[in-house]
mmCIF file of C-alpha atoms in Angstrom:
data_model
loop_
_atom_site.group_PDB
_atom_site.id
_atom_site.type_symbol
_atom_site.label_atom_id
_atom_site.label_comp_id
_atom_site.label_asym_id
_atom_site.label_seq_id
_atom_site.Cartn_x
_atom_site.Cartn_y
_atom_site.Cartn_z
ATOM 1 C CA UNK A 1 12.179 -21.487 -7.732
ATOM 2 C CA UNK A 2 13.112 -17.505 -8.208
ATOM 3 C CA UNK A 3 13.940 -15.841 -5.114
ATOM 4 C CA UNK A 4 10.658 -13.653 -4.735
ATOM 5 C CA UNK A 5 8.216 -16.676 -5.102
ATOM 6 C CA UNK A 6 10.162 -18.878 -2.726
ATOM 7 C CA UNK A 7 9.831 -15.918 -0.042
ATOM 8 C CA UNK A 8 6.614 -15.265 -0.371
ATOM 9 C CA UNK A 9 5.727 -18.937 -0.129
ATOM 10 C CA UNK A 10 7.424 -19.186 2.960
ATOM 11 C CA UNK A 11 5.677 -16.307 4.233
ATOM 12 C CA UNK A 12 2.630 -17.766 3.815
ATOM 13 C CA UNK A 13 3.220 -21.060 4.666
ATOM 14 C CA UNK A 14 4.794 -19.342 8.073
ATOM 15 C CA UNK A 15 1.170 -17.838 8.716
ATOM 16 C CA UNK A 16 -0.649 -20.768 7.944
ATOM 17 C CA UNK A 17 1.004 -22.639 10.223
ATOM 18 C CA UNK A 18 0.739 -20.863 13.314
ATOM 19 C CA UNK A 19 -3.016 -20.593 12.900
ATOM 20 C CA UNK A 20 -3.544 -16.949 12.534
ATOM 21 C CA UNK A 21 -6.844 -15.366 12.979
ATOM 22 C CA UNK A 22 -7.577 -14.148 8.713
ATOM 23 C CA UNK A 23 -10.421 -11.716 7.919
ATOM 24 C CA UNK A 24 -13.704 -13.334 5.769
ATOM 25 C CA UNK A 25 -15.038 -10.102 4.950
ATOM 26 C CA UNK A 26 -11.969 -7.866 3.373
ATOM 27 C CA UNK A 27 -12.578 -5.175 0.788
ATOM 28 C CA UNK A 28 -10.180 -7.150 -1.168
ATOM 29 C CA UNK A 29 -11.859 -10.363 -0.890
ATOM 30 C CA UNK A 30 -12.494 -12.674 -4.739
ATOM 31 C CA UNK A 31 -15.837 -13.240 -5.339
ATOM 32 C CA UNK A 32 -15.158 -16.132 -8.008
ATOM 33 C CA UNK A 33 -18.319 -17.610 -10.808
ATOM 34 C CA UNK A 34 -17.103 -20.931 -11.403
ATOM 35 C CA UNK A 35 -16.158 -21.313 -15.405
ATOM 36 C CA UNK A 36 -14.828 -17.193 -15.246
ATOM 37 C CA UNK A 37 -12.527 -16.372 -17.428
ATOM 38 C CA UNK A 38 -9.715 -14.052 -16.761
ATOM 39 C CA UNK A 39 -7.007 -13.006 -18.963
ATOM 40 C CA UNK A 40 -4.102 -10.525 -18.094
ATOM 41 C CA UNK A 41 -2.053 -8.584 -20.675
ATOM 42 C CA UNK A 42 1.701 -8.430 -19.165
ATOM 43 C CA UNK A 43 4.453 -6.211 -19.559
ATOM 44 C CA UNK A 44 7.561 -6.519 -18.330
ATOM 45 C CA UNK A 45 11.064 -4.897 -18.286
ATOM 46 C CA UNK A 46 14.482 -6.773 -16.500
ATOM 47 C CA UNK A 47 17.002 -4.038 -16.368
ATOM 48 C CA UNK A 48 20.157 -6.374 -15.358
ATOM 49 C CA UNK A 49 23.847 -5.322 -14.827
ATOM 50 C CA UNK A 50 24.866 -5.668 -18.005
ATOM 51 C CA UNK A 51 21.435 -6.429 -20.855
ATOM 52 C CA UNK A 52 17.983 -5.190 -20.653
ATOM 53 C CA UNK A 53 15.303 -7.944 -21.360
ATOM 54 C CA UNK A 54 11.723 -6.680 -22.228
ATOM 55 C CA UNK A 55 8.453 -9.159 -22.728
ATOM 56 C CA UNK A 56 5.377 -9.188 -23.040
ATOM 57 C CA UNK A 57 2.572 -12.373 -22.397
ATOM 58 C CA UNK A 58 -1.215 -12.645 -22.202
ATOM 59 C CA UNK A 59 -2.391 -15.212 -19.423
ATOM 60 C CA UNK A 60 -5.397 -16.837 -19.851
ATOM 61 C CA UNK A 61 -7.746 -18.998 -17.296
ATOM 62 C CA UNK A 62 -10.837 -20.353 -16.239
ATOM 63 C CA UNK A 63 -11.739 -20.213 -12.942
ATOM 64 C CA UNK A 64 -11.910 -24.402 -11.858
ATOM 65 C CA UNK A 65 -13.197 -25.700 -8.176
ATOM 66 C CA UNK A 66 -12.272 -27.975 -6.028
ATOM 67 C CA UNK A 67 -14.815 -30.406 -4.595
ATOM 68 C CA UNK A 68 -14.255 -28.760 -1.320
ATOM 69 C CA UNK A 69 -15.545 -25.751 -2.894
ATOM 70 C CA UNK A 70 -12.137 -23.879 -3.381
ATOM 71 C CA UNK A 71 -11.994 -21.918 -6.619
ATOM 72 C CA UNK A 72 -8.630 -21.568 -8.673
ATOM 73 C CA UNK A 73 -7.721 -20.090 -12.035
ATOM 74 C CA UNK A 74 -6.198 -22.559 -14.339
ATOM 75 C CA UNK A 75 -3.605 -20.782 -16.219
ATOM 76 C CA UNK A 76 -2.063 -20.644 -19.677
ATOM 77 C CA UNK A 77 0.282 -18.322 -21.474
ATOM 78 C CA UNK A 78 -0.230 -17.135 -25.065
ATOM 79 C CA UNK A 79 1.200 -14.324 -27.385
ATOM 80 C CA UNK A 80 5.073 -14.245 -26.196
ATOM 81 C CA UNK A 81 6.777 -12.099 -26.956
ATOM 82 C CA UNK A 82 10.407 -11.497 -25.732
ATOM 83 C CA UNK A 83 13.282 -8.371 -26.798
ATOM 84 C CA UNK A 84 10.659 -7.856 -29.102
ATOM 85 C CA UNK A 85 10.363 -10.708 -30.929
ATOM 86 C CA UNK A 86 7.207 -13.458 -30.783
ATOM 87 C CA UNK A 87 8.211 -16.350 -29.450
ATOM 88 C CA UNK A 88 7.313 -20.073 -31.171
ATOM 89 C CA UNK A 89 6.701 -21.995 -27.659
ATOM 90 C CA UNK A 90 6.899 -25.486 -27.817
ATOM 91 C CA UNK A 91 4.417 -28.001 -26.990
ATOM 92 C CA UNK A 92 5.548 -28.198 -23.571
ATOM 93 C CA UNK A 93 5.145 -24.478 -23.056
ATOM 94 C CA UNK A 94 2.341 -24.338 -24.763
ATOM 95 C CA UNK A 95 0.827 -27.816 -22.505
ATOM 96 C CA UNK A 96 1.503 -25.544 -19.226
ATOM 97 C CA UNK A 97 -0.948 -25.002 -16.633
ATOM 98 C CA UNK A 98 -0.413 -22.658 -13.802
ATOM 99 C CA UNK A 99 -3.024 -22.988 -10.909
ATOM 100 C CA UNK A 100 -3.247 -19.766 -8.734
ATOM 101 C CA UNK A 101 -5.848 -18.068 -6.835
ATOM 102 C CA UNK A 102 -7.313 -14.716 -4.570
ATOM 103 C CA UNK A 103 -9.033 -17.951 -2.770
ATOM 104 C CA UNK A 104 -7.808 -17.223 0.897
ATOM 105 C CA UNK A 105 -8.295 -21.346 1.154
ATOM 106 C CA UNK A 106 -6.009 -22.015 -1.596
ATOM 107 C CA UNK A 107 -2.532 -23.281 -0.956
ATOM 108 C CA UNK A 108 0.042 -21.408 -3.012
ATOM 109 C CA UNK A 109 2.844 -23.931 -1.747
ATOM 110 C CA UNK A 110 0.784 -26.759 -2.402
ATOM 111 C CA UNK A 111 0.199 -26.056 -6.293
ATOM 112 C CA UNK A 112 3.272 -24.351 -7.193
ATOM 113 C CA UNK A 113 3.534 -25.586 -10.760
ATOM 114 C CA UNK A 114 6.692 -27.353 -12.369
ATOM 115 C CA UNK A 115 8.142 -25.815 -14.741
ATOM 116 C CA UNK A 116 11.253 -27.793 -16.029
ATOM 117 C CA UNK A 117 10.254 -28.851 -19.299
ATOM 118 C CA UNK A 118 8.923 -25.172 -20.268
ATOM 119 C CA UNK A 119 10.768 -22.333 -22.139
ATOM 120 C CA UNK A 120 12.766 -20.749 -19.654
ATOM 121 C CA UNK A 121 12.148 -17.419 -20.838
ATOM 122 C CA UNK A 122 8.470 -18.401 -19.815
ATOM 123 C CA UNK A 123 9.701 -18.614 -16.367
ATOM 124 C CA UNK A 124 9.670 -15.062 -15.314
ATOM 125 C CA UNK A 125 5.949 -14.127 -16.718
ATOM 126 C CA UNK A 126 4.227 -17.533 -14.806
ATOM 127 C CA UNK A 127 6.505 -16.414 -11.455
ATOM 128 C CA UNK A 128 5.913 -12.764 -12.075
ATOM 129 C CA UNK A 129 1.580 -13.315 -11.773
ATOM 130 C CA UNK A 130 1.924 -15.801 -9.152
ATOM 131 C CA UNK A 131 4.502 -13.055 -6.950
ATOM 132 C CA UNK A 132 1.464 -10.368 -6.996
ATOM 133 C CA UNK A 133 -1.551 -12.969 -6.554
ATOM 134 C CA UNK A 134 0.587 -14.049 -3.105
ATOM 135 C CA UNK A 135 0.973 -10.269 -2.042
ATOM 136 C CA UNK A 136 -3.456 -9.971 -3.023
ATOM 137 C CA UNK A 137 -4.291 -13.131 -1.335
ATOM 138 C CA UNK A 138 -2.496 -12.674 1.827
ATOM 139 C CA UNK A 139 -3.287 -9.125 2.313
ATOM 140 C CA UNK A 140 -6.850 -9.865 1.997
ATOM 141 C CA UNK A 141 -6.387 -12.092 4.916
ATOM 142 C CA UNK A 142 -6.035 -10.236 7.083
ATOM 143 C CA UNK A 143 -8.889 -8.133 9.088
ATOM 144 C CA UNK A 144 -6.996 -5.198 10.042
ATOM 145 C CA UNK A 145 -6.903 -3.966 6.604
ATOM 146 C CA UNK A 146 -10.661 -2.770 6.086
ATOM 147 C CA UNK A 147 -10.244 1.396 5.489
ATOM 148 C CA UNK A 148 -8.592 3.829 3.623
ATOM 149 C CA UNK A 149 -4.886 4.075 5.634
ATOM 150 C CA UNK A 150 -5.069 0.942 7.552
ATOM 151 C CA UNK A 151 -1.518 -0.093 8.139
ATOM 152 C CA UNK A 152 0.011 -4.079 8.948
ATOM 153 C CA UNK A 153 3.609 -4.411 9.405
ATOM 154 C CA UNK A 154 5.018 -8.045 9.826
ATOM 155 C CA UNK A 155 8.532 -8.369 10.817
ATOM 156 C CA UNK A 156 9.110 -11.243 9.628
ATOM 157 C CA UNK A 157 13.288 -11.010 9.542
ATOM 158 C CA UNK A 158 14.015 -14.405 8.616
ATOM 159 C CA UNK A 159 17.079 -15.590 6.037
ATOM 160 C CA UNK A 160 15.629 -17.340 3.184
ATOM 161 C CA UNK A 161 17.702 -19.364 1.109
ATOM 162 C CA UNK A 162 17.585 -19.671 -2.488
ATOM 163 C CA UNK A 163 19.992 -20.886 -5.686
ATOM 164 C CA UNK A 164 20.562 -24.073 -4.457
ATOM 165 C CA UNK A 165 21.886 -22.458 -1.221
ATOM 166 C CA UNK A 166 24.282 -20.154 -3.028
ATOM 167 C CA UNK A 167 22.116 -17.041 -1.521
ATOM 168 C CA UNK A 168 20.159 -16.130 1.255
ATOM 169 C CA UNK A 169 17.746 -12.666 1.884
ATOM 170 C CA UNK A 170 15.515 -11.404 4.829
ATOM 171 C CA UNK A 171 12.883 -9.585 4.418
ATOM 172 C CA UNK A 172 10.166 -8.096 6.367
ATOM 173 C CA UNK A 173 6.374 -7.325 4.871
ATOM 174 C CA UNK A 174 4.757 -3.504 5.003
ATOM 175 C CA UNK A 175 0.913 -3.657 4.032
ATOM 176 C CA UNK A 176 -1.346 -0.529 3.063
ATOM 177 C CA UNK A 177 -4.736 0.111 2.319
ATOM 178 C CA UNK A 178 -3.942 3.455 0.566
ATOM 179 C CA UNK A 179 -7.442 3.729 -0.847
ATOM 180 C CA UNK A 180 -11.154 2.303 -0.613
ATOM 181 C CA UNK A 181 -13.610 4.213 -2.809
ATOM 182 C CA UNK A 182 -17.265 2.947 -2.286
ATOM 183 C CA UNK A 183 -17.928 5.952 -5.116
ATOM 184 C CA UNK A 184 -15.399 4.583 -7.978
ATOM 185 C CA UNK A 185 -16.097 1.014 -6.434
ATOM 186 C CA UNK A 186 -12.112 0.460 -6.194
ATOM 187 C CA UNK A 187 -9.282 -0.362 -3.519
ATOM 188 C CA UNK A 188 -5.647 0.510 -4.152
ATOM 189 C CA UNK A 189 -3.251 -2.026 -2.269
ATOM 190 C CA UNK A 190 0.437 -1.466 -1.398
ATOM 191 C CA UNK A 191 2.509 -4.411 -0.375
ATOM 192 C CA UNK A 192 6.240 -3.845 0.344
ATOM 193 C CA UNK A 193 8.766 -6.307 1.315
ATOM 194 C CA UNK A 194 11.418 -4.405 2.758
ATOM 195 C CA UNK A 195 15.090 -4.961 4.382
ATOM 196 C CA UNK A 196 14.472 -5.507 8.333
ATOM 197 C CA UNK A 197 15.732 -2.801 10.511
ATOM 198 C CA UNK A 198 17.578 -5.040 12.588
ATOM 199 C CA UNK A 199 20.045 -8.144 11.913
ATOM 200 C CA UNK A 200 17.916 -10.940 10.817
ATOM 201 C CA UNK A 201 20.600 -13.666 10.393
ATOM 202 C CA UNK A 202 21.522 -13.922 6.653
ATOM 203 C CA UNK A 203 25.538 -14.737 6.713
ATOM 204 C CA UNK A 204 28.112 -11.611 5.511
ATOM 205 C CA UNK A 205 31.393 -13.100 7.555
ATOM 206 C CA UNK A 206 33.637 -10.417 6.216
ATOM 207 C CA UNK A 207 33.583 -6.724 7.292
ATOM 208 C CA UNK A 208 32.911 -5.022 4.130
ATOM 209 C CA UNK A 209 29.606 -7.155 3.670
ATOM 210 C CA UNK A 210 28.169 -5.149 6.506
ATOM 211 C CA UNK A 211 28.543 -1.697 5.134
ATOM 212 C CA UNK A 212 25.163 -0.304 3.967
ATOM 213 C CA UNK A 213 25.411 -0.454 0.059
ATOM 214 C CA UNK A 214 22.517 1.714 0.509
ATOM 215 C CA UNK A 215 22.666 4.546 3.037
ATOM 216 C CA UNK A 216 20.256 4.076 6.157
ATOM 217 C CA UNK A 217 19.280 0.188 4.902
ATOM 218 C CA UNK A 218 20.458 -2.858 6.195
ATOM 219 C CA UNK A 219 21.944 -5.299 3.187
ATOM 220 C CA UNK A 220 19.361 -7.944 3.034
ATOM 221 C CA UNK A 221 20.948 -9.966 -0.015
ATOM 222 C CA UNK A 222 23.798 -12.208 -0.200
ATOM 223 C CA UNK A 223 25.034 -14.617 -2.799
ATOM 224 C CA UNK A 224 28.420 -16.325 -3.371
ATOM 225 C CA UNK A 225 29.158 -18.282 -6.806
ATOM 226 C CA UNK A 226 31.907 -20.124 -7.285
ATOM 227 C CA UNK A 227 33.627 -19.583 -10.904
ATOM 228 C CA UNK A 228 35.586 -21.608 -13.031
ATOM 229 C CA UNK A 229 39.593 -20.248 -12.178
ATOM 230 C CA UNK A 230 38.370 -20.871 -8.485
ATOM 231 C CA UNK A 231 37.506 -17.614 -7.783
ATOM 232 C CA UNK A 232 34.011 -16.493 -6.137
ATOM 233 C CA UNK A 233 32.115 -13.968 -7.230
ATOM 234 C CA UNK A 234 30.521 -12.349 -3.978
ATOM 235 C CA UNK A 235 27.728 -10.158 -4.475
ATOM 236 C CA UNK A 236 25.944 -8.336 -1.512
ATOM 237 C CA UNK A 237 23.505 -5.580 -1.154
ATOM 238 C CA UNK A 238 19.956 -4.177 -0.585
ATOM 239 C CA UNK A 239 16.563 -5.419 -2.148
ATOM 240 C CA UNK A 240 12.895 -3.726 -1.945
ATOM 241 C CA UNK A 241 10.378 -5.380 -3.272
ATOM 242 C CA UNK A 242 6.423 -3.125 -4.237
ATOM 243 C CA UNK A 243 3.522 -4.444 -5.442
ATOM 244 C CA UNK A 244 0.577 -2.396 -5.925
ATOM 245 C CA UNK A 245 -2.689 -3.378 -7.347
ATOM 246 C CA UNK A 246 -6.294 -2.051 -8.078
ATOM 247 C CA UNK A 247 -9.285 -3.929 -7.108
ATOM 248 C CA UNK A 248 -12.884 -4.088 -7.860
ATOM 249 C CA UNK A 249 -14.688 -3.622 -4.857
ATOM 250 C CA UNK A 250 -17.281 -6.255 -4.446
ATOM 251 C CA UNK A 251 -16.098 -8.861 -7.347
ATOM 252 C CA UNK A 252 -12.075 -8.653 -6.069
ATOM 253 C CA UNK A 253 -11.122 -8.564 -9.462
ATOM 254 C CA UNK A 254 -7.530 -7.397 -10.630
ATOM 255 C CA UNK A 255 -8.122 -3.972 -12.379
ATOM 256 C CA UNK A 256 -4.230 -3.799 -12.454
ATOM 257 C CA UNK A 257 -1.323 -4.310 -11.051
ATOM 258 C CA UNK A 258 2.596 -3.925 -11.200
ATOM 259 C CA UNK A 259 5.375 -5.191 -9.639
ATOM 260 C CA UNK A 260 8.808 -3.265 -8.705
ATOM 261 C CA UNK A 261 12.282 -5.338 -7.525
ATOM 262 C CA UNK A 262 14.484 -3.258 -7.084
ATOM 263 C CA UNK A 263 18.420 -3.965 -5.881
ATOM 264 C CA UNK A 264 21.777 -1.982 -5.136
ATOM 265 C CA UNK A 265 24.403 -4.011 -4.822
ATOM 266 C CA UNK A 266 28.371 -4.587 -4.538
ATOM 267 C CA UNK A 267 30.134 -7.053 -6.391
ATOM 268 C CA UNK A 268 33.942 -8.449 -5.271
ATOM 269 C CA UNK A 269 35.818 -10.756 -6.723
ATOM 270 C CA UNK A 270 37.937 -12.979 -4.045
ATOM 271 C CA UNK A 271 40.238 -15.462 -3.545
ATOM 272 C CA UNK A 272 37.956 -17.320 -0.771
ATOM 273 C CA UNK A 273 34.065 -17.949 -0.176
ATOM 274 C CA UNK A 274 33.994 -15.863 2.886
ATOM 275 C CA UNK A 275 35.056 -12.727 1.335
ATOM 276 C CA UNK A 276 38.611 -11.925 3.201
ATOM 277 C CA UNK A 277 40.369 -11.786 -0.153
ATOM 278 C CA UNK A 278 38.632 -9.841 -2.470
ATOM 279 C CA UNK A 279 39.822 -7.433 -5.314
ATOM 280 C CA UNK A 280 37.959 -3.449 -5.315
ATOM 281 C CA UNK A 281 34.228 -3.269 -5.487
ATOM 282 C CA UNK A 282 31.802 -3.047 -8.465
ATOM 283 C CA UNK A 283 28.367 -0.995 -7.236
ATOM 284 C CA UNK A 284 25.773 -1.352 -9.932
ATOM 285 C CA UNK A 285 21.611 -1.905 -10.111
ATOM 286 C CA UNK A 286 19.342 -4.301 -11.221
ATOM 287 C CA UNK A 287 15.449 -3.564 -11.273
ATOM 288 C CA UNK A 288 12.721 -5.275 -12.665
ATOM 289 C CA UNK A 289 9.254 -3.837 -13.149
ATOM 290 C CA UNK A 290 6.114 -5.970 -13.917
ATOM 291 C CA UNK A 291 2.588 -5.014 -15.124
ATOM 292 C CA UNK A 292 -0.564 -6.476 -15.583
ATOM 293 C CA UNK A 293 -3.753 -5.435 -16.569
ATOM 294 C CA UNK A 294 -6.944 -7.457 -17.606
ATOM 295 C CA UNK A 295 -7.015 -8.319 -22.046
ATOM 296 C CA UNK A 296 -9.268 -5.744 -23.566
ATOM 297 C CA UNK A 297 -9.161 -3.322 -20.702
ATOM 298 C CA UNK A 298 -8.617 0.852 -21.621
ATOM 299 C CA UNK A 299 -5.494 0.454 -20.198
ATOM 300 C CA UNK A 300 -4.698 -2.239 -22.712
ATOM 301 C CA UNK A 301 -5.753 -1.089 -25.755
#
């Protein structure tokens, strides 16, 4: 499960267990017609350290329900294309069904889809639309976002482990209301999942690991790999997360959407898995920018 969607997850999980009070009548709430259908054009763009990857994807659903009346959108990908060339998915890929939802009764955990037997390339587009339906969902949960300005910050400052326990991150959440027009019938979200501004537990034993790689942030991001002379490669740094989306007032639909992850990090070479013994540093950046906006829409075309 990529790092992002395993966080988020948690989050939510987190506030679904301790019964918090969440809003039924948000701006941003989904008005769902059962048999909908929703499809997203996709772009995206995966600057890594060393290779740029670029794709792009249409999603397509119908909105399902549950007999407990609790409306999803079940989800298939079409039109791949990745580094600019279309992608043949197999039958697997092609057999794929993501269920997600705005539904504040749906269960992101719950229906988090498997995806071994898919194209792995086909990874990042289903994780990438399930990462900014959590951020929707959730925010639209929650009553103090009704106006234009209206602030929630959740320190939630917990490590999260991911890569088979390789890596950890903490993260806490920022949510904004930056706009709700009743004349243009639209609501601009901001969701950011920031570094906390205080300790939050992730483990960076050596000295060096707790030097801001970015001025005036804490590093929230830690991951240690072994490699094959018996080295580790220890990588440590800071990572933002912003999603921003435009909604329909009234219907809750997705007029678009993107997606920034953004990282500065520090890479050391060393002689031991706690980092005592490690050759100079290597500073680079990773970012990777999503966006979606509905098939057909001006934006598209």
């Amino acid at each position: 499960m990529k790092k992002i969607i395993k966080f988020c997850l948690v989050f939510l999980c987190f506030f679904n267990q301790n019964n918090f009070a969440f809003s039924n009548d948000s701006p941003l709430k989904r008005n769902y017609s059962l048999g909908e259908k929703i499809e997203y054009f996709m772009t995206g763009r995966n600057q890594k350290r060393d290779a740029l990857h670029l794709y792009t994807a249409i999603s397509s659903a119908t909105v399902e329900m549950y007999p407990s009346g609790i409306f999803y959108e079940n989800t298939s990908w079409v039109n791949f294309v990745f580094d600019n060339q279309p992608v043949q998915l197999d039958q697997p890929s092609l057999n794929f069904r993501e269920r997600i939802s705005l539904d504040p009764r749906f269960n992101q955990l719950e229906h988090y889809p498997d995806q071994t037997y898919i194209d792995r390339r086909l990874c990042g587009p289903a994780d990438d639309l399930l990462n900014i339906y959590i951020d929707i969902q959730l925010a639209a949960m929650f009553p103090m976002l009704q106006k234009a300005g209206d602030n929630f910050f959740f320190k939630f400052g917990k490590p999260i482990s991911f890569l088979k326990g390789q890596a950890e991150n903490c993260l806490d959440f920022d949510l904004k209301l930056k706009q709700v027009n009743h004349e243009t019938g639209i609501a601009i979200l901001e969701v950011k999942h920031i570094p906390p501004k205080d300790a939050c537990g992730i483990k960076l034993p050596a000295e060096w690991m707790n030097a801001p790689v970015l001025p005036g942030l804490l590093n929230n991001i830690v991951s240690t790999e072994p490699l094959s002379d018996g080295s580790f490669s220890i990588v440590v740094g800071s990572n933002t997360i912003i999603v921003e989306a435009t909604i329909q007032l009234g219907s809750g639909k997705i007029l678009n959407a993107t997606l920034s992850d953004q990282y500065q990090l520090i890479e050391r070479i060393c002689t031991d898995s706690k980092g005592v013994n490690c050759n100079e540093p290597v500073r680079y950046k990773e970012q990777r920018d999503i966006t979606i906006v509905p098939k057909g829409s001006d934006v598209h075309e």
